[in-house]
Amino acid sequence: MDARLHGACDDGQRVRLLLLLAPGSLGDALPLAAIALHLHAALPSLGFRLVANAAACNALRVLLPSALAHRLHLWPIPAVPPSSPHAAQRQHELACMLAAATLSPSPSSPSQSPSQSPPSQSPPDSTGRIIGVVFTLFAIEGWSMAEALHVPAIAVSPFSPSTVPAPRSFLAALAHARPDLVSRLDAAAMADLATWQWRLHLDDQGDLRAGLGLPPAPIDDDAAASLPDTRLLVLQDGRLLQRVDCPSPRIVWTGHCALPNSNTLLVVPHAAWLDDVTDVAVVTFGSMDTLSRVLIDEPSAHQLLMHVCCALAAHGMRGLWITADTTTLHAVHERLCTTLPLVRTTLRLCGTVPLPALLQTLQSSHGREGSVIVVHHGGSGTFHTAAAAGVPQVILPLRFDQHGVGEAAVAVGIAHVVDTDAALDDWTAAVGWAVDVSAQEAAGRVRQQLLAQPPGTHTAAAHIIESLGLLEPHTR
């Protein structure tokens, strides 16, 4: 790694900070918070600044243990109107990330505009010194920020990078533009480039780098490989999600990263109401509540809610649906409860709750005589959480990598997938499969397999400690 990226200077008593960049959904930010908690246990003097969208920060304030609260400063990215162009939303996110990094691009950079000014308040950890950057693939700019800060960086992804591969024309265009460089890259470097680093070579990244006073491209014409020698940690269980092996040793599958379960039973919302039945469903579509038209548009949200409700009722079940009180689903449910007794007696809504603790609590009260299932969108975090709890899943894939997650879950026998155009009979059959004893036993076997391997959070934290050189001088 380039020596200038180590950031080894000593600023006396200033707190050493890791800058964690995770714009996107809660599913992007939560794994980084879990890793921070593990790092804090190993290195108590280390502080963290987590940049995430405001909705994700609000949820983290509910989910994070108090032990991390004084060391993890949340830096919310304020929401922009949904009608804003995608490019404007990305510039707004970038302006906030740059502010958190205490970087001020030159006017030539388009990353800031008067309407997208970063937060003006100094954070509580403003006296700290950033010594490393951990960024998700939705914050690929973290690479260049680390370079400008002269600190090391590492990339993480809660989803498989193969979900968004390089455009087919990219490698050919790069070979045409820089043939000498491409001819010198080894197989591992080419794999990094094709799998995830290609994004660093697009025009918007060149503009950012110019504004930060960096060379226009992150690969030097005189280098034989990428600089710096940055790893990508895929925060998934490769055996569950059918990992595609990559010839780069810098791409590592760590396993799922989740906040530790306190093993304390949760005060479950509507607990007494749920106790009247033996079989219970937890329904959650995560950030899709505000990102998928299926859940945003009222007619489709109405149809989905009724299909889930009727499918559960057909099997004598009740469901706890996790969603915010500002969503279309919440409004549809509230209206239907006044007109349809079936909805009122089958589905109840609740806000953010820690899913691992919720599943553990429901299993302790329902698992012996009945069953617990999870109905969700196929988000990687929800899938891994349900698999670790040993509960069958009904998956409605909507966007991103969710179709791949659904296919992999079916392949290991712990999920049934329904399509967005599924009829009520399809939903009823899916729920019936999930409560069957064979599905319950299959989910239990997968849970035992997961318990036998090291937690992904431990593996990811170990790689970050090594890559960023976080061991304190007296422990080296």
PDB file of C-alpha atoms in Angstrom, residues 45-334:
ATOM      1  CA  SER A  45     -10.280   4.160  22.544  1.00  0.00           C
ATOM      2  CA  LEU A  46     -11.534   4.116  18.954  1.00  0.00           C
ATOM      3  CA  GLY A  47     -14.398   6.407  17.917  1.00  0.00           C
ATOM      4  CA  PHE A  48     -16.711   6.181  14.919  1.00  0.00           C
ATOM      5  CA  ARG A  49     -18.519   8.651  12.669  1.00  0.00           C
ATOM      6  CA  LEU A  50     -21.273   6.924  10.695  1.00  0.00           C
ATOM      7  CA  VAL A  51     -22.754   8.782   7.736  1.00  0.00           C
ATOM      8  CA  ALA A  52     -26.148   7.362   6.751  1.00  0.00           C
ATOM      9  CA  ASN A  53     -29.515   8.534   5.513  1.00  0.00           C
ATOM     10  CA  ALA A  54     -31.700  10.194   8.137  1.00  0.00           C
ATOM     11  CA  ALA A  55     -34.248   7.353   8.216  1.00  0.00           C
ATOM     12  CA  ALA A  56     -31.497   4.803   8.837  1.00  0.00           C
ATOM     13  CA  CYS A  57     -30.031   6.971  11.616  1.00  0.00           C
ATOM     14  CA  ASN A  58     -33.439   7.220  13.298  1.00  0.00           C
ATOM     15  CA  ALA A  59     -33.773   3.431  13.255  1.00  0.00           C
ATOM     16  CA  LEU A  60     -30.234   2.952  14.571  1.00  0.00           C
ATOM     17  CA  ARG A  61     -31.011   5.152  17.561  1.00  0.00           C
ATOM     18  CA  VAL A  62     -33.653   2.588  18.506  1.00  0.00           C
ATOM     19  CA  LEU A  63     -31.568  -0.495  17.747  1.00  0.00           C
ATOM     20  CA  LEU A  64     -28.076   0.374  19.001  1.00  0.00           C
ATOM     21  CA  PRO A  65     -26.988  -0.759  22.454  1.00  0.00           C
ATOM     22  CA  SER A  66     -26.154   2.029  24.883  1.00  0.00           C
ATOM     23  CA  ALA A  67     -22.558   0.770  25.142  1.00  0.00           C
ATOM     24  CA  LEU A  68     -21.843   2.130  21.662  1.00  0.00           C
ATOM     25  CA  ALA A  69     -23.861   5.341  21.830  1.00  0.00           C
ATOM     26  CA  HIS A  70     -21.059   7.492  23.259  1.00  0.00           C
ATOM     27  CA  ARG A  71     -18.530   6.281  20.674  1.00  0.00           C
ATOM     28  CA  LEU A  72     -20.659   6.148  17.525  1.00  0.00           C
ATOM     29  CA  HIS A  73     -21.668   9.561  16.256  1.00  0.00           C
ATOM     30  CA  LEU A  74     -24.472   9.360  13.701  1.00  0.00           C
ATOM     31  CA  TRP A  75     -24.201  11.885  10.874  1.00  0.00           C
ATOM     32  CA  PRO A  76     -27.626  11.929   9.166  1.00  0.00           C
ATOM     33  CA  ILE A  77     -27.994  12.737   5.485  1.00  0.00           C
ATOM     34  CA  PRO A  78     -31.181  14.839   5.408  1.00  0.00           C
ATOM     35  CA  ALA A  79     -33.885  13.537   3.112  1.00  0.00           C
ATOM     36  CA  VAL A  80     -34.502  15.232  -0.213  1.00  0.00           C
ATOM     37  CA  PRO A  81     -37.875  15.368  -2.007  1.00  0.00           C
ATOM     38  CA  PRO A  82     -38.610  12.025  -3.701  1.00  0.00           C
ATOM     39  CA  SER A  83     -39.164  13.899  -6.942  1.00  0.00           C
ATOM     40  CA  SER A  84     -35.553  15.120  -6.999  1.00  0.00           C
ATOM     41  CA  PRO A  85     -33.464  13.780  -9.905  1.00  0.00           C
ATOM     42  CA  HIS A  86     -31.187  10.898  -8.994  1.00  0.00           C
ATOM     43  CA  ALA A  87     -28.093  12.946  -9.833  1.00  0.00           C
ATOM     44  CA  ALA A  88     -29.196  15.681  -7.418  1.00  0.00           C
ATOM     45  CA  GLN A  89     -29.781  13.115  -4.658  1.00  0.00           C
ATOM     46  CA  ARG A  90     -26.308  11.655  -5.187  1.00  0.00           C
ATOM     47  CA  GLN A  91     -24.705  15.117  -5.057  1.00  0.00           C
ATOM     48  CA  HIS A  92     -26.570  15.829  -1.837  1.00  0.00           C
ATOM     49  CA  GLU A  93     -25.299  12.572  -0.284  1.00  0.00           C
ATOM     50  CA  LEU A  94     -21.769  13.338  -1.445  1.00  0.00           C
ATOM     51  CA  ALA A  95     -21.851  16.836   0.049  1.00  0.00           C
ATOM     52  CA  CYS A  96     -22.791  15.358   3.424  1.00  0.00           C
ATOM     53  CA  MET A  97     -20.097  12.682   3.213  1.00  0.00           C
ATOM     54  CA  LEU A  98     -17.461  15.276   2.346  1.00  0.00           C
ATOM     55  CA  ALA A  99     -18.551  17.433   5.277  1.00  0.00           C
ATOM     56  CA  ALA A 100     -18.265  14.447   7.620  1.00  0.00           C
ATOM     57  CA  ALA A 101     -14.789  13.807   6.245  1.00  0.00           C
ATOM     58  CA  THR A 102     -13.903  17.493   6.840  1.00  0.00           C
ATOM     59  CA  LEU A 103     -12.985  17.812   3.181  1.00  0.00           C
ATOM     60  CA  SER A 104     -13.718  20.900   1.089  1.00  0.00           C
ATOM     61  CA  PRO A 105     -13.488  20.284  -2.659  1.00  0.00           C
ATOM     62  CA  SER A 106     -12.435  23.120  -4.920  1.00  0.00           C
ATOM     63  CA  PRO A 107     -15.163  24.950  -6.869  1.00  0.00           C
ATOM     64  CA  SER A 108     -14.379  22.788  -9.895  1.00  0.00           C
ATOM     65  CA  SER A 109     -16.027  19.855  -8.168  1.00  0.00           C
ATOM     66  CA  PRO A 110     -19.816  19.568  -8.694  1.00  0.00           C
ATOM     67  CA  SER A 111     -20.227  17.778  -5.381  1.00  0.00           C
ATOM     68  CA  GLN A 112     -21.709  20.737  -3.530  1.00  0.00           C
ATOM     69  CA  SER A 113     -24.237  23.360  -4.453  1.00  0.00           C
ATOM     70  CA  PRO A 114     -25.981  26.061  -2.422  1.00  0.00           C
ATOM     71  CA  SER A 115     -29.131  23.918  -2.239  1.00  0.00           C
ATOM     72  CA  GLN A 116     -27.178  20.929  -1.019  1.00  0.00           C
ATOM     73  CA  SER A 117     -25.073  22.411   1.733  1.00  0.00           C
ATOM     74  CA  PRO A 118     -23.715  19.943   4.302  1.00  0.00           C
ATOM     75  CA  PRO A 119     -24.640  20.070   7.984  1.00  0.00           C
ATOM     76  CA  SER A 120     -23.277  23.224   9.604  1.00  0.00           C
ATOM     77  CA  GLN A 121     -22.992  21.984  13.178  1.00  0.00           C
ATOM     78  CA  SER A 122     -19.723  20.573  14.416  1.00  0.00           C
ATOM     79  CA  PRO A 123     -20.135  16.974  15.567  1.00  0.00           C
ATOM     80  CA  PRO A 124     -19.443  15.964  19.176  1.00  0.00           C
ATOM     81  CA  ASP A 125     -16.384  14.054  17.892  1.00  0.00           C
ATOM     82  CA  SER A 126     -14.996  17.061  15.971  1.00  0.00           C
ATOM     83  CA  THR A 127     -11.769  16.958  17.964  1.00  0.00           C
ATOM     84  CA  GLY A 128     -11.039  13.458  16.676  1.00  0.00           C
ATOM     85  CA  ARG A 129      -8.617  12.494  13.929  1.00  0.00           C
ATOM     86  CA  ILE A 130      -9.845  10.311  11.092  1.00  0.00           C
ATOM     87  CA  ILE A 131      -7.423   7.403  10.728  1.00  0.00           C
ATOM     88  CA  GLY A 132      -9.314   5.249   8.241  1.00  0.00           C
ATOM     89  CA  VAL A 133     -12.377   5.052   6.015  1.00  0.00           C
ATOM     90  CA  VAL A 134     -14.832   2.148   5.665  1.00  0.00           C
ATOM     91  CA  PHE A 135     -17.223   2.661   2.765  1.00  0.00           C
ATOM     92  CA  THR A 136     -20.024   0.722   1.092  1.00  0.00           C
ATOM     93  CA  LEU A 137     -20.306   0.403  -2.667  1.00  0.00           C
ATOM     94  CA  PHE A 138     -23.044   3.057  -2.559  1.00  0.00           C
ATOM     95  CA  ALA A 139     -20.298   5.375  -1.246  1.00  0.00           C
ATOM     96  CA  ILE A 140     -17.508   4.488  -3.660  1.00  0.00           C
ATOM     97  CA  GLU A 141     -16.306   8.079  -3.240  1.00  0.00           C
ATOM     98  CA  GLY A 142     -14.872   6.942   0.099  1.00  0.00           C
ATOM     99  CA  TRP A 143     -11.867   5.595  -1.811  1.00  0.00           C
ATOM    100  CA  SER A 144     -10.921   9.079  -3.035  1.00  0.00           C
ATOM    101  CA  MET A 145     -11.759  10.706   0.308  1.00  0.00           C
ATOM    102  CA  ALA A 146      -9.340   8.344   2.045  1.00  0.00           C
ATOM    103  CA  GLU A 147      -6.688   9.188  -0.497  1.00  0.00           C
ATOM    104  CA  ALA A 148      -7.211  12.918   0.099  1.00  0.00           C
ATOM    105  CA  LEU A 149      -7.043  12.361   3.871  1.00  0.00           C
ATOM    106  CA  HIS A 150      -3.877  10.232   3.512  1.00  0.00           C
ATOM    107  CA  VAL A 151      -5.457   7.344   5.400  1.00  0.00           C
ATOM    108  CA  PRO A 152      -6.163   3.708   4.431  1.00  0.00           C
ATOM    109  CA  ALA A 153      -9.583   2.514   3.327  1.00  0.00           C
ATOM    110  CA  ILE A 154     -11.557  -0.693   2.979  1.00  0.00           C
ATOM    111  CA  ALA A 155     -14.783  -1.351   1.074  1.00  0.00           C
ATOM    112  CA  VAL A 156     -17.712  -3.403   2.370  1.00  0.00           C
ATOM    113  CA  SER A 157     -20.938  -4.570   0.760  1.00  0.00           C
ATOM    114  CA  PRO A 158     -24.010  -6.188   2.346  1.00  0.00           C
ATOM    115  CA  PHE A 159     -24.942  -7.498  -1.108  1.00  0.00           C
ATOM    116  CA  SER A 160     -22.966  -9.427  -3.704  1.00  0.00           C
ATOM    117  CA  PRO A 161     -21.006  -7.070  -5.974  1.00  0.00           C
ATOM    118  CA  SER A 162     -21.992  -9.283  -8.902  1.00  0.00           C
ATOM    119  CA  THR A 163     -25.426  -7.667  -8.580  1.00  0.00           C
ATOM    120  CA  VAL A 164     -24.071  -4.589 -10.375  1.00  0.00           C
ATOM    121  CA  PRO A 165     -21.203  -5.776 -12.610  1.00  0.00           C
ATOM    122  CA  ALA A 166     -19.214  -3.546 -14.905  1.00  0.00           C
ATOM    123  CA  PRO A 167     -21.033  -2.653 -18.136  1.00  0.00           C
ATOM    124  CA  ARG A 168     -19.984  -4.981 -20.922  1.00  0.00           C
ATOM    125  CA  SER A 169     -18.370  -2.151 -22.835  1.00  0.00           C
ATOM    126  CA  PHE A 170     -16.354  -0.842 -19.873  1.00  0.00           C
ATOM    127  CA  LEU A 171     -13.304  -3.120 -19.962  1.00  0.00           C
ATOM    128  CA  ALA A 172     -13.084  -2.830 -23.740  1.00  0.00           C
ATOM    129  CA  ALA A 173     -13.259   0.974 -23.514  1.00  0.00           C
ATOM    130  CA  LEU A 174     -10.596   1.036 -20.792  1.00  0.00           C
ATOM    131  CA  ALA A 175      -8.340  -1.274 -22.798  1.00  0.00           C
ATOM    132  CA  HIS A 176      -8.721   1.040 -25.768  1.00  0.00           C
ATOM    133  CA  ALA A 177      -8.038   4.195 -23.745  1.00  0.00           C
ATOM    134  CA  ARG A 178      -5.168   2.791 -21.612  1.00  0.00           C
ATOM    135  CA  PRO A 179      -3.814  -0.344 -23.310  1.00  0.00           C
ATOM    136  CA  ASP A 180      -0.439  -0.304 -21.537  1.00  0.00           C
ATOM    137  CA  LEU A 181      -2.112  -0.190 -18.133  1.00  0.00           C
ATOM    138  CA  VAL A 182      -4.610  -2.970 -18.829  1.00  0.00           C
ATOM    139  CA  SER A 183      -1.891  -5.220 -20.241  1.00  0.00           C
ATOM    140  CA  ARG A 184       0.048  -4.976 -16.954  1.00  0.00           C
ATOM    141  CA  LEU A 185      -2.854  -5.755 -14.589  1.00  0.00           C
ATOM    142  CA  ASP A 186      -2.760  -9.274 -13.173  1.00  0.00           C
ATOM    143  CA  ALA A 187      -5.829 -11.520 -12.897  1.00  0.00           C
ATOM    144  CA  ALA A 188      -6.629 -10.366  -9.360  1.00  0.00           C
ATOM    145  CA  ALA A 189      -6.476  -6.688 -10.293  1.00  0.00           C
ATOM    146  CA  MET A 190      -8.654  -7.284 -13.359  1.00  0.00           C
ATOM    147  CA  ALA A 191     -11.146  -9.141 -11.166  1.00  0.00           C
ATOM    148  CA  ASP A 192     -11.288  -6.183  -8.747  1.00  0.00           C
ATOM    149  CA  LEU A 193     -11.787  -3.841 -11.669  1.00  0.00           C
ATOM    150  CA  ALA A 194     -14.564  -5.860 -13.314  1.00  0.00           C
ATOM    151  CA  THR A 195     -16.322  -6.703 -10.048  1.00  0.00           C
ATOM    152  CA  TRP A 196     -16.449  -3.366  -8.228  1.00  0.00           C
ATOM    153  CA  GLN A 197     -13.627  -0.879  -8.930  1.00  0.00           C
ATOM    154  CA  TRP A 198     -14.925   0.000 -12.398  1.00  0.00           C
ATOM    155  CA  ARG A 199     -17.161   2.612 -10.779  1.00  0.00           C
ATOM    156  CA  LEU A 200     -14.042   4.577  -9.779  1.00  0.00           C
ATOM    157  CA  HIS A 201     -13.277   5.292 -13.432  1.00  0.00           C
ATOM    158  CA  LEU A 202     -16.529   7.012 -14.370  1.00  0.00           C
ATOM    159  CA  ASP A 203     -16.663  10.710 -15.137  1.00  0.00           C
ATOM    160  CA  ASP A 204     -18.335  11.781 -11.895  1.00  0.00           C
ATOM    161  CA  GLN A 205     -15.523  10.197  -9.887  1.00  0.00           C
ATOM    162  CA  GLY A 206     -12.960  11.996 -12.015  1.00  0.00           C
ATOM    163  CA  ASP A 207     -14.686  15.306 -11.241  1.00  0.00           C
ATOM    164  CA  LEU A 208     -14.615  14.551  -7.522  1.00  0.00           C
ATOM    165  CA  ARG A 209     -10.953  13.606  -7.612  1.00  0.00           C
ATOM    166  CA  ALA A 210     -10.103  16.773  -9.477  1.00  0.00           C
ATOM    167  CA  GLY A 211     -11.907  18.805  -6.832  1.00  0.00           C
ATOM    168  CA  LEU A 212      -9.905  17.041  -4.124  1.00  0.00           C
ATOM    169  CA  GLY A 213      -6.623  17.723  -5.924  1.00  0.00           C
ATOM    170  CA  LEU A 214      -6.064  14.064  -6.817  1.00  0.00           C
ATOM    171  CA  PRO A 215      -5.007  12.467 -10.110  1.00  0.00           C
ATOM    172  CA  PRO A 216      -8.010  11.875 -12.359  1.00  0.00           C
ATOM    173  CA  ALA A 217      -7.904   8.065 -12.082  1.00  0.00           C
ATOM    174  CA  PRO A 218      -7.120   5.847  -9.087  1.00  0.00           C
ATOM    175  CA  ILE A 219      -4.813   3.542 -11.076  1.00  0.00           C
ATOM    176  CA  ASP A 220      -1.398   4.954 -11.854  1.00  0.00           C
ATOM    177  CA  ASP A 221      -0.045   4.402 -15.373  1.00  0.00           C
ATOM    178  CA  ASP A 222       3.224   3.248 -13.827  1.00  0.00           C
ATOM    179  CA  ALA A 223       1.600   0.814 -11.400  1.00  0.00           C
ATOM    180  CA  ALA A 224       1.041  -2.873 -11.933  1.00  0.00           C
ATOM    181  CA  ALA A 225      -2.155  -2.921  -9.913  1.00  0.00           C
ATOM    182  CA  SER A 226      -4.669  -0.714  -8.170  1.00  0.00           C
ATOM    183  CA  LEU A 227      -3.487   1.785  -5.575  1.00  0.00           C
ATOM    184  CA  PRO A 228      -4.170   1.491  -2.749  1.00  0.00           C
ATOM    185  CA  ASP A 229      -4.394  -2.278  -2.340  1.00  0.00           C
ATOM    186  CA  THR A 230      -7.970  -2.051  -1.043  1.00  0.00           C
ATOM    187  CA  ARG A 231     -10.035  -5.063   0.039  1.00  0.00           C
ATOM    188  CA  LEU A 232     -13.731  -5.571  -0.479  1.00  0.00           C
ATOM    189  CA  LEU A 233     -15.556  -7.412   2.300  1.00  0.00           C
ATOM    190  CA  VAL A 234     -18.819  -9.023   1.182  1.00  0.00           C
ATOM    191  CA  LEU A 235     -20.929  -9.149   4.352  1.00  0.00           C
ATOM    192  CA  GLN A 236     -22.849 -12.290   3.436  1.00  0.00           C
ATOM    193  CA  ASP A 237     -22.651 -16.002   4.080  1.00  0.00           C
ATOM    194  CA  GLY A 238     -21.304 -17.353   0.800  1.00  0.00           C
ATOM    195  CA  ARG A 239     -22.597 -20.866   1.422  1.00  0.00           C
ATOM    196  CA  LEU A 240     -26.158 -19.664   1.913  1.00  0.00           C
ATOM    197  CA  LEU A 241     -26.180 -17.218  -0.963  1.00  0.00           C
ATOM    198  CA  GLN A 242     -24.287 -19.287  -3.547  1.00  0.00           C
ATOM    199  CA  ARG A 243     -21.095 -17.297  -3.646  1.00  0.00           C
ATOM    200  CA  VAL A 244     -19.522 -16.837  -7.064  1.00  0.00           C
ATOM    201  CA  ASP A 245     -15.793 -17.298  -6.521  1.00  0.00           C
ATOM    202  CA  CYS A 246     -13.663 -14.412  -7.700  1.00  0.00           C
ATOM    203  CA  PRO A 247      -9.976 -14.729  -8.622  1.00  0.00           C
ATOM    204  CA  SER A 248      -9.080 -11.724  -6.474  1.00  0.00           C
ATOM    205  CA  PRO A 249      -7.746 -12.502  -2.985  1.00  0.00           C
ATOM    206  CA  ARG A 250      -8.843  -9.003  -1.976  1.00  0.00           C
ATOM    207  CA  ILE A 251     -12.557  -9.910  -2.210  1.00  0.00           C
ATOM    208  CA  VAL A 252     -13.492 -11.701   1.014  1.00  0.00           C
ATOM    209  CA  TRP A 253     -16.856 -13.191   2.077  1.00  0.00           C
ATOM    210  CA  THR A 254     -17.090 -12.616   5.806  1.00  0.00           C
ATOM    211  CA  GLY A 255     -20.567 -13.823   6.717  1.00  0.00           C
ATOM    212  CA  HIS A 256     -23.479 -11.672   7.836  1.00  0.00           C
ATOM    213  CA  CYS A 257     -22.754  -8.802  10.224  1.00  0.00           C
ATOM    214  CA  ALA A 258     -25.474  -8.184  12.800  1.00  0.00           C
ATOM    215  CA  LEU A 259     -25.803  -6.499  16.155  1.00  0.00           C
ATOM    216  CA  PRO A 260     -25.400  -9.053  18.932  1.00  0.00           C
ATOM    217  CA  ASN A 261     -28.590 -10.399  20.418  1.00  0.00           C
ATOM    218  CA  SER A 262     -28.778  -9.478  24.092  1.00  0.00           C
ATOM    219  CA  ASN A 263     -30.605 -12.768  24.806  1.00  0.00           C
ATOM    220  CA  THR A 264     -33.083 -10.660  26.748  1.00  0.00           C
ATOM    221  CA  LEU A 265     -36.669 -11.314  25.787  1.00  0.00           C
ATOM    222  CA  LEU A 266     -38.318  -8.352  24.106  1.00  0.00           C
ATOM    223  CA  VAL A 267     -41.531  -6.694  25.182  1.00  0.00           C
ATOM    224  CA  VAL A 268     -43.351  -7.614  21.989  1.00  0.00           C
ATOM    225  CA  PRO A 269     -45.882  -5.111  20.610  1.00  0.00           C
ATOM    226  CA  HIS A 270     -49.433  -6.538  20.795  1.00  0.00           C
ATOM    227  CA  ALA A 271     -48.102  -9.560  22.744  1.00  0.00           C
ATOM    228  CA  ALA A 272     -51.404 -10.476  24.397  1.00  0.00           C
ATOM    229  CA  TRP A 273     -53.181 -10.370  21.044  1.00  0.00           C
ATOM    230  CA  LEU A 274     -50.556 -12.679  19.498  1.00  0.00           C
ATOM    231  CA  ASP A 275     -50.819 -15.114  22.404  1.00  0.00           C
ATOM    232  CA  ASP A 276     -54.325 -16.052  21.280  1.00  0.00           C
ATOM    233  CA  VAL A 277     -52.901 -18.092  18.375  1.00  0.00           C
ATOM    234  CA  THR A 278     -50.139 -20.698  18.056  1.00  0.00           C
ATOM    235  CA  ASP A 279     -48.712 -19.679  14.658  1.00  0.00           C
ATOM    236  CA  VAL A 280     -47.350 -16.157  14.154  1.00  0.00           C
ATOM    237  CA  ALA A 281     -45.894 -14.272  11.186  1.00  0.00           C
ATOM    238  CA  VAL A 282     -43.536 -11.308  11.258  1.00  0.00           C
ATOM    239  CA  VAL A 283     -43.938  -9.193   8.121  1.00  0.00           C
ATOM    240  CA  THR A 284     -41.336  -6.640   7.082  1.00  0.00           C
ATOM    241  CA  PHE A 285     -40.352  -5.140   3.767  1.00  0.00           C
ATOM    242  CA  GLY A 286     -37.626  -2.885   5.151  1.00  0.00           C
ATOM    243  CA  SER A 287     -36.687   0.109   3.061  1.00  0.00           C
ATOM    244  CA  MET A 288     -38.890  -1.165   0.228  1.00  0.00           C
ATOM    245  CA  ASP A 289     -41.776   0.519   2.067  1.00  0.00           C
ATOM    246  CA  THR A 290     -40.541   3.774   0.556  1.00  0.00           C
ATOM    247  CA  LEU A 291     -38.571   2.529  -2.485  1.00  0.00           C
ATOM    248  CA  SER A 292     -40.823   0.034  -4.298  1.00  0.00           C
ATOM    249  CA  ARG A 293     -43.900   1.095  -6.239  1.00  0.00           C
ATOM    250  CA  VAL A 294     -45.591  -2.110  -5.031  1.00  0.00           C
ATOM    251  CA  LEU A 295     -45.609  -0.639  -1.531  1.00  0.00           C
ATOM    252  CA  ILE A 296     -45.805   3.069  -2.375  1.00  0.00           C
ATOM    253  CA  ASP A 297     -48.774   3.032  -4.756  1.00  0.00           C
ATOM    254  CA  GLU A 298     -51.998   2.673  -2.818  1.00  0.00           C
ATOM    255  CA  PRO A 299     -53.789   0.120  -5.066  1.00  0.00           C
ATOM    256  CA  SER A 300     -50.864  -2.324  -5.058  1.00  0.00           C
ATOM    257  CA  ALA A 301     -50.184  -1.779  -1.344  1.00  0.00           C
ATOM    258  CA  HIS A 302     -53.884  -2.474  -0.674  1.00  0.00           C
ATOM    259  CA  GLN A 303     -53.746  -5.700  -2.699  1.00  0.00           C
ATOM    260  CA  LEU A 304     -50.539  -6.898  -1.039  1.00  0.00           C
ATOM    261  CA  LEU A 305     -51.875  -6.246   2.451  1.00  0.00           C
ATOM    262  CA  MET A 306     -55.105  -8.105   1.696  1.00  0.00           C
ATOM    263  CA  HIS A 307     -53.258 -11.079   0.173  1.00  0.00           C
ATOM    264  CA  VAL A 308     -50.985 -11.389   3.202  1.00  0.00           C
ATOM    265  CA  CYS A 309     -53.895 -10.921   5.585  1.00  0.00           C
ATOM    266  CA  CYS A 310     -56.131 -13.507   3.921  1.00  0.00           C
ATOM    267  CA  ALA A 311     -53.267 -16.018   3.532  1.00  0.00           C
ATOM    268  CA  LEU A 312     -52.468 -15.783   7.249  1.00  0.00           C
ATOM    269  CA  ALA A 313     -56.141 -16.003   8.230  1.00  0.00           C
ATOM    270  CA  ALA A 314     -56.574 -19.114   6.073  1.00  0.00           C
ATOM    271  CA  HIS A 315     -54.053 -20.884   8.320  1.00  0.00           C
ATOM    272  CA  GLY A 316     -55.366 -19.464  11.589  1.00  0.00           C
ATOM    273  CA  MET A 317     -52.383 -17.144  12.001  1.00  0.00           C
ATOM    274  CA  ARG A 318     -51.858 -13.582  13.131  1.00  0.00           C
ATOM    275  CA  GLY A 319     -49.189 -11.222  11.823  1.00  0.00           C
ATOM    276  CA  LEU A 320     -47.084  -8.404  13.207  1.00  0.00           C
ATOM    277  CA  TRP A 321     -46.143  -6.056  10.374  1.00  0.00           C
ATOM    278  CA  ILE A 322     -43.121  -3.787  10.933  1.00  0.00           C
ATOM    279  CA  THR A 323     -43.542  -0.452   9.139  1.00  0.00           C
ATOM    280  CA  ALA A 324     -43.313   3.246   9.924  1.00  0.00           C
ATOM    281  CA  ASP A 325     -46.443   5.264  10.597  1.00  0.00           C
ATOM    282  CA  THR A 326     -45.667   7.487   7.590  1.00  0.00           C
ATOM    283  CA  THR A 327     -45.908   4.755   4.943  1.00  0.00           C
ATOM    284  CA  THR A 328     -48.665   4.021   2.456  1.00  0.00           C
ATOM    285  CA  LEU A 329     -49.090   0.606   4.087  1.00  0.00           C
ATOM    286  CA  HIS A 330     -49.822   2.211   7.428  1.00  0.00           C
ATOM    287  CA  ALA A 331     -52.507   4.420   5.925  1.00  0.00           C
ATOM    288  CA  VAL A 332     -54.065   1.510   4.012  1.00  0.00           C
ATOM    289  CA  HIS A 333     -54.103  -0.682   7.119  1.00  0.00           C
ATOM    290  CA  GLU A 334     -55.674   2.038   9.236  1.00  0.00           C
TER     291      GLU A 334
END
